[in-house]
CSV table of C-alpha atoms in Angstrom, one decimal:
chain,number,residue,atom,x,y,z
A,29,MET,CA,3.8,2.5,-15.9
A,30,LYS,CA,6.3,0.1,-16.0
A,31,ALA,CA,10.0,1.3,-14.4
A,32,TYR,CA,13.4,0.4,-17.6
A,33,PRO,CA,16.6,-0.2,-14.9
A,34,VAL,CA,19.2,-0.3,-17.8
A,35,ILE,CA,23.4,-0.2,-17.0
A,36,LEU,CA,25.6,2.7,-18.3
A,37,SER,CA,28.1,2.4,-21.1
A,38,LEU,CA,31.4,3.2,-20.4
A,39,ALA,CA,31.2,6.1,-22.4
A,40,LEU,CA,28.3,7.9,-21.0
A,41,LEU,CA,30.0,7.6,-17.2
A,42,SER,CA,32.7,9.4,-19.1
A,43,ALA,CA,30.9,12.3,-19.7
A,44,SER,CA,30.1,12.9,-16.5
A,45,ALA,CA,34.0,14.0,-15.4
A,46,SER,CA,32.6,17.6,-15.9
A,47,ALA,CA,31.8,19.0,-13.4
A,48,SER,CA,32.8,21.2,-10.8
A,49,THR,CA,30.6,21.2,-7.8
A,50,PRO,CA,29.7,18.6,-5.4
A,51,SER,CA,29.1,16.0,-8.4
A,52,ASP,CA,31.9,15.0,-9.4
A,53,THR,CA,31.5,11.1,-8.9
A,54,TYR,CA,27.7,11.6,-10.2
A,55,ILE,CA,26.5,10.9,-13.3
A,56,SER,CA,26.0,13.1,-15.7
A,57,GLN,CA,23.0,15.0,-17.1
A,58,ALA,CA,24.9,14.6,-20.3
A,59,ALA,CA,25.1,11.4,-19.0
A,60,PHE,CA,21.0,11.2,-18.1
A,61,GLN,CA,20.3,12.2,-22.2
A,62,GLY,CA,22.3,8.8,-23.6
A,63,TRP,CA,20.0,7.1,-20.9
A,64,VAL,CA,16.9,8.6,-22.4
A,65,THR,CA,17.8,8.4,-26.2
A,66,ASP,CA,19.4,5.3,-26.1
A,67,ASN,CA,16.5,3.7,-24.3
A,68,HIS,CA,13.7,5.4,-25.6
A,69,LEU,CA,12.0,6.7,-22.8
A,70,GLU,CA,11.6,10.3,-24.4
A,71,THR,CA,7.9,10.2,-23.5
A,72,GLN,CA,7.9,8.2,-19.6
A,73,VAL,CA,10.0,11.5,-19.3
A,74,GLN,CA,7.4,13.7,-20.2
A,75,ALA,CA,5.0,12.4,-18.6
A,76,PHE,CA,7.2,12.6,-15.2
A,77,GLU,CA,8.1,16.1,-15.6
A,78,ALA,CA,4.4,17.2,-16.5
A,79,HIS,CA,3.4,15.7,-13.5
A,80,LEU,CA,6.1,17.3,-11.7
A,81,ALA,CA,4.6,20.7,-13.2
A,82,ARG,CA,1.0,20.1,-12.2
A,83,ASN,CA,2.7,19.9,-8.3
A,84,GLY,CA,4.0,22.5,-8.7
A,85,VAL,CA,7.8,21.6,-7.8
A,86,ALA,CA,9.8,20.5,-11.5
A,87,ASP,CA,11.7,23.5,-10.7
A,88,VAL,CA,12.9,22.2,-7.4
A,89,LEU,CA,15.3,19.7,-9.2
A,90,PRO,CA,17.3,19.1,-12.6
A,91,THR,CA,14.9,15.6,-13.8
A,92,TYR,CA,17.8,14.0,-14.1
A,93,GLN,CA,18.8,14.0,-10.5
A,94,ILE,CA,15.7,12.7,-9.4
A,95,LEU,CA,16.2,10.3,-11.2
A,96,ARG,CA,19.4,9.3,-10.3
A,97,THR,CA,19.2,5.4,-8.1
A,98,SER,CA,22.0,4.5,-6.1
A,99,SER,CA,25.1,5.6,-5.4
A,100,THR,CA,25.9,1.7,-6.0
A,101,TRP,CA,24.5,1.1,-8.6
A,102,GLN,CA,28.1,0.1,-10.3
A,103,ALA,CA,28.5,-2.7,-7.9
A,104,CYS,CA,25.3,-3.8,-7.9
A,105,LYS,CA,24.9,-3.6,-11.4
A,106,ALA,CA,22.5,-2.1,-11.8
A,107,SER,CA,21.3,1.6,-14.2
A,108,ALA,CA,22.5,4.6,-12.4
A,109,PHE,CA,18.7,6.3,-13.9
A,110,GLU,CA,15.5,4.9,-13.3
A,111,ILE,CA,11.8,6.2,-14.0
A,112,PRO,CA,9.8,4.7,-11.0
A,113,PRO,CA,6.6,2.6,-11.1
A,114,GLN,CA,4.1,6.1,-11.7
A,115,GLU,CA,1.8,4.4,-8.5
A,116,VAL,CA,5.2,6.2,-6.7
A,117,TRP,CA,5.6,9.5,-8.3
A,118,ALA,CA,2.5,11.5,-6.3
A,119,ASN,CA,5.3,10.4,-2.8
A,120,ILE,CA,8.4,12.4,-3.9
A,121,THR,CA,6.0,16.0,-4.7
A,122,THR,CA,5.8,16.4,-0.7
A,123,THR,CA,9.3,15.8,-0.4
A,124,LEU,CA,10.4,18.2,-3.8
A,125,SER,CA,8.4,20.9,-1.4
A,126,TYR,CA,10.3,20.8,1.4
A,127,ILE,CA,12.9,21.5,-0.4
A,128,LYS,CA,12.2,24.0,-1.8
A,129,THR,CA,10.5,25.8,1.0
A,130,GLU,CA,12.5,24.5,4.4
A,131,VAL,CA,15.6,23.8,3.0
A,132,GLU,CA,17.1,25.6,-0.5
A,133,PRO,CA,16.4,28.7,1.7
A,134,ARG,CA,17.8,27.7,4.7
A,135,ILE,CA,21.1,26.1,3.0
A,136,GLY,CA,21.3,27.2,-1.2
A,137,LYS,CA,21.2,24.6,-3.8
A,138,VAL,CA,21.6,21.4,-3.4
A,139,GLN,CA,21.6,18.2,-5.7
A,140,ALA,CA,19.9,14.9,-5.5
A,141,VAL,CA,22.5,12.0,-5.5
A,142,SER,CA,20.0,9.1,-4.8
A,143,GLY,CA,16.4,8.3,-5.7
A,144,TYR,CA,14.5,5.8,-6.4
A,145,ARG,CA,15.1,1.9,-6.3
A,146,ASN,CA,14.2,-0.8,-6.6
A,147,ALA,CA,13.4,-3.7,-4.8
A,148,LYS,CA,16.7,-5.9,-6.2
A,149,LEU,CA,19.0,-2.8,-6.0
A,150,ASN,CA,17.7,-1.6,-2.4
A,151,THR,CA,18.7,-4.9,-1.2
A,152,CYS,CA,22.0,-4.8,-2.7
A,153,SER,CA,22.9,-1.6,-1.8
A,154,GLY,CA,21.5,-2.5,2.5
A,155,GLY,CA,18.6,-0.1,3.1
A,156,ALA,CA,15.5,-1.6,5.0
A,157,GLU,CA,12.8,-3.9,3.1
A,158,HIS,CA,10.6,-0.4,4.0
A,159,SER,CA,13.2,1.7,3.2
A,160,ALA,CA,12.0,5.4,2.0
A,161,HIS,CA,14.0,4.7,-1.2
A,162,ARG,CA,12.2,2.0,-2.8
A,163,TYR,CA,9.0,3.5,-2.6
A,164,TYR,CA,10.5,7.1,-3.8
A,165,PHE,CA,9.5,8.9,-0.6
A,166,ALA,CA,13.1,10.1,0.1
A,167,LEU,CA,16.1,12.1,-1.6
A,168,ASP,CA,19.9,11.9,-1.2
A,169,LEU,CA,21.4,15.5,-0.8
A,170,LEU,CA,24.3,16.9,-1.2
A,171,PRO,CA,25.1,21.4,-0.6
A,172,GLU,CA,26.2,22.4,-3.2
A,173,THR,CA,27.0,25.8,-1.6
A,174,ASP,CA,30.5,25.9,0.5
A,175,ILE,CA,28.5,24.9,4.0
A,176,SER,CA,31.0,23.3,7.2
A,177,ARG,CA,29.0,20.0,8.0
A,178,ALA,CA,28.0,21.7,11.5
A,179,THR,CA,26.3,24.9,9.5
A,180,LEU,CA,24.1,21.9,8.2
A,181,ILE,CA,23.0,20.5,10.8
A,182,ARG,CA,22.2,22.7,12.7
A,183,GLU,CA,20.1,24.4,9.9
A,184,MET,CA,17.9,21.5,8.5
A,185,CYS,CA,17.6,20.4,12.7
A,186,LEU,CA,15.8,23.7,13.2
A,187,ALA,CA,13.5,23.3,9.9
A,188,HIS,CA,13.1,19.9,10.7
A,189,ARG,CA,12.3,20.5,15.0
A,190,GLU,CA,9.9,23.6,13.3
A,191,ASN,CA,7.9,22.6,10.5
A,192,GLY,CA,9.1,19.2,9.3
A,193,GLN,CA,6.0,17.3,11.1
A,194,LYS,CA,3.3,19.1,8.7
A,195,SER,CA,4.9,17.5,6.0
A,196,GLN,CA,5.7,13.9,7.9
A,197,ILE,CA,9.8,14.6,6.5
A,198,GLY,CA,12.4,11.8,7.5
A,199,LEU,CA,15.6,13.5,8.1
A,200,GLY,CA,19.2,11.5,9.1
A,201,PHE,CA,23.2,12.4,8.3
A,202,TYR,CA,25.8,10.4,6.6
A,203,SER,CA,29.3,11.3,6.7
A,204,GLY,CA,30.7,14.7,5.3
A,205,VAL,CA,27.4,16.9,4.1
A,206,ARG,CA,25.6,14.0,2.4
A,207,PHE,CA,21.7,13.9,3.8
A,208,HIS,CA,18.4,12.1,3.9
A,209,LEU,CA,14.8,13.5,3.4
A,210,ASP,CA,11.8,11.6,2.6
A,211,SER,CA,7.9,12.4,3.4
A,212,LYS,CA,7.4,8.7,4.6
A,213,LYS,CA,7.1,9.4,8.3
A,214,TYR,CA,7.8,12.2,10.8
A,215,ARG,CA,11.5,11.2,12.0
A,216,LYS,CA,15.6,11.4,13.2
A,217,TRP,CA,18.3,9.0,13.3
A,218,GLY,CA,22.2,9.8,12.9
A,219,ALA,CA,24.6,7.4,11.4
A,220,ASP,CA,23.7,4.4,12.5
A,221,GLY,CA,20.0,5.1,12.1
A,222,LYS,CA,18.8,5.2,15.7
A,223,SER,CA,17.0,7.9,17.2
A,224,ALA,CA,19.3,8.3,19.9
A,225,THR,CA,22.2,9.3,17.7
A,226,SER,CA,20.2,12.0,15.7
A,227,PRO,CA,22.7,14.9,15.6
A,228,CYS,CA,19.9,17.2,16.2
A,229,ASN,CA,19.5,15.7,19.3
A,230,LYS,CA,21.8,18.5,20.4
A,231,ILE,CA,20.5,21.6,18.8
């Protein structure tokens, strides 16, 4: 299946301003629906959602969130949303399953703010050549609950230590309460991308 990188119009951007959760600076469901309609992507989105349903993860996060691309999409002149190639769809299912069983039971609801990045966008975003985002293993997440960074780190590090290896979960932390999960390889890292600086080492 071919991906469809389409740049959103300013009119669609204005539709994202009403959120009351940490998603204020990200792209809304209304903008996503407009993007789908304008680009005639209904069939492709339905196929993607059917894949999620077959794998038992359709209820984890809204489709519009897990089809968000990079937080730097505007600076990179890319699309805020993209349907990944069908051959990588299977990669995100393990990540979503882990969110369902290990993340949300510990810290409550989360939202995805960054997922698949095509090669050009991944490079522009500063991603590694073989970034987990490049192959749709990864989601960057924000809690929707009022949780401290210390509590987030403690809960996610304990979950990773106890159950991350069997799902090959990668766990990284950015500033604030934004964090990264992928199911490409079992590992952990801190703000500089190195295992030695992971805050999990102090838990």
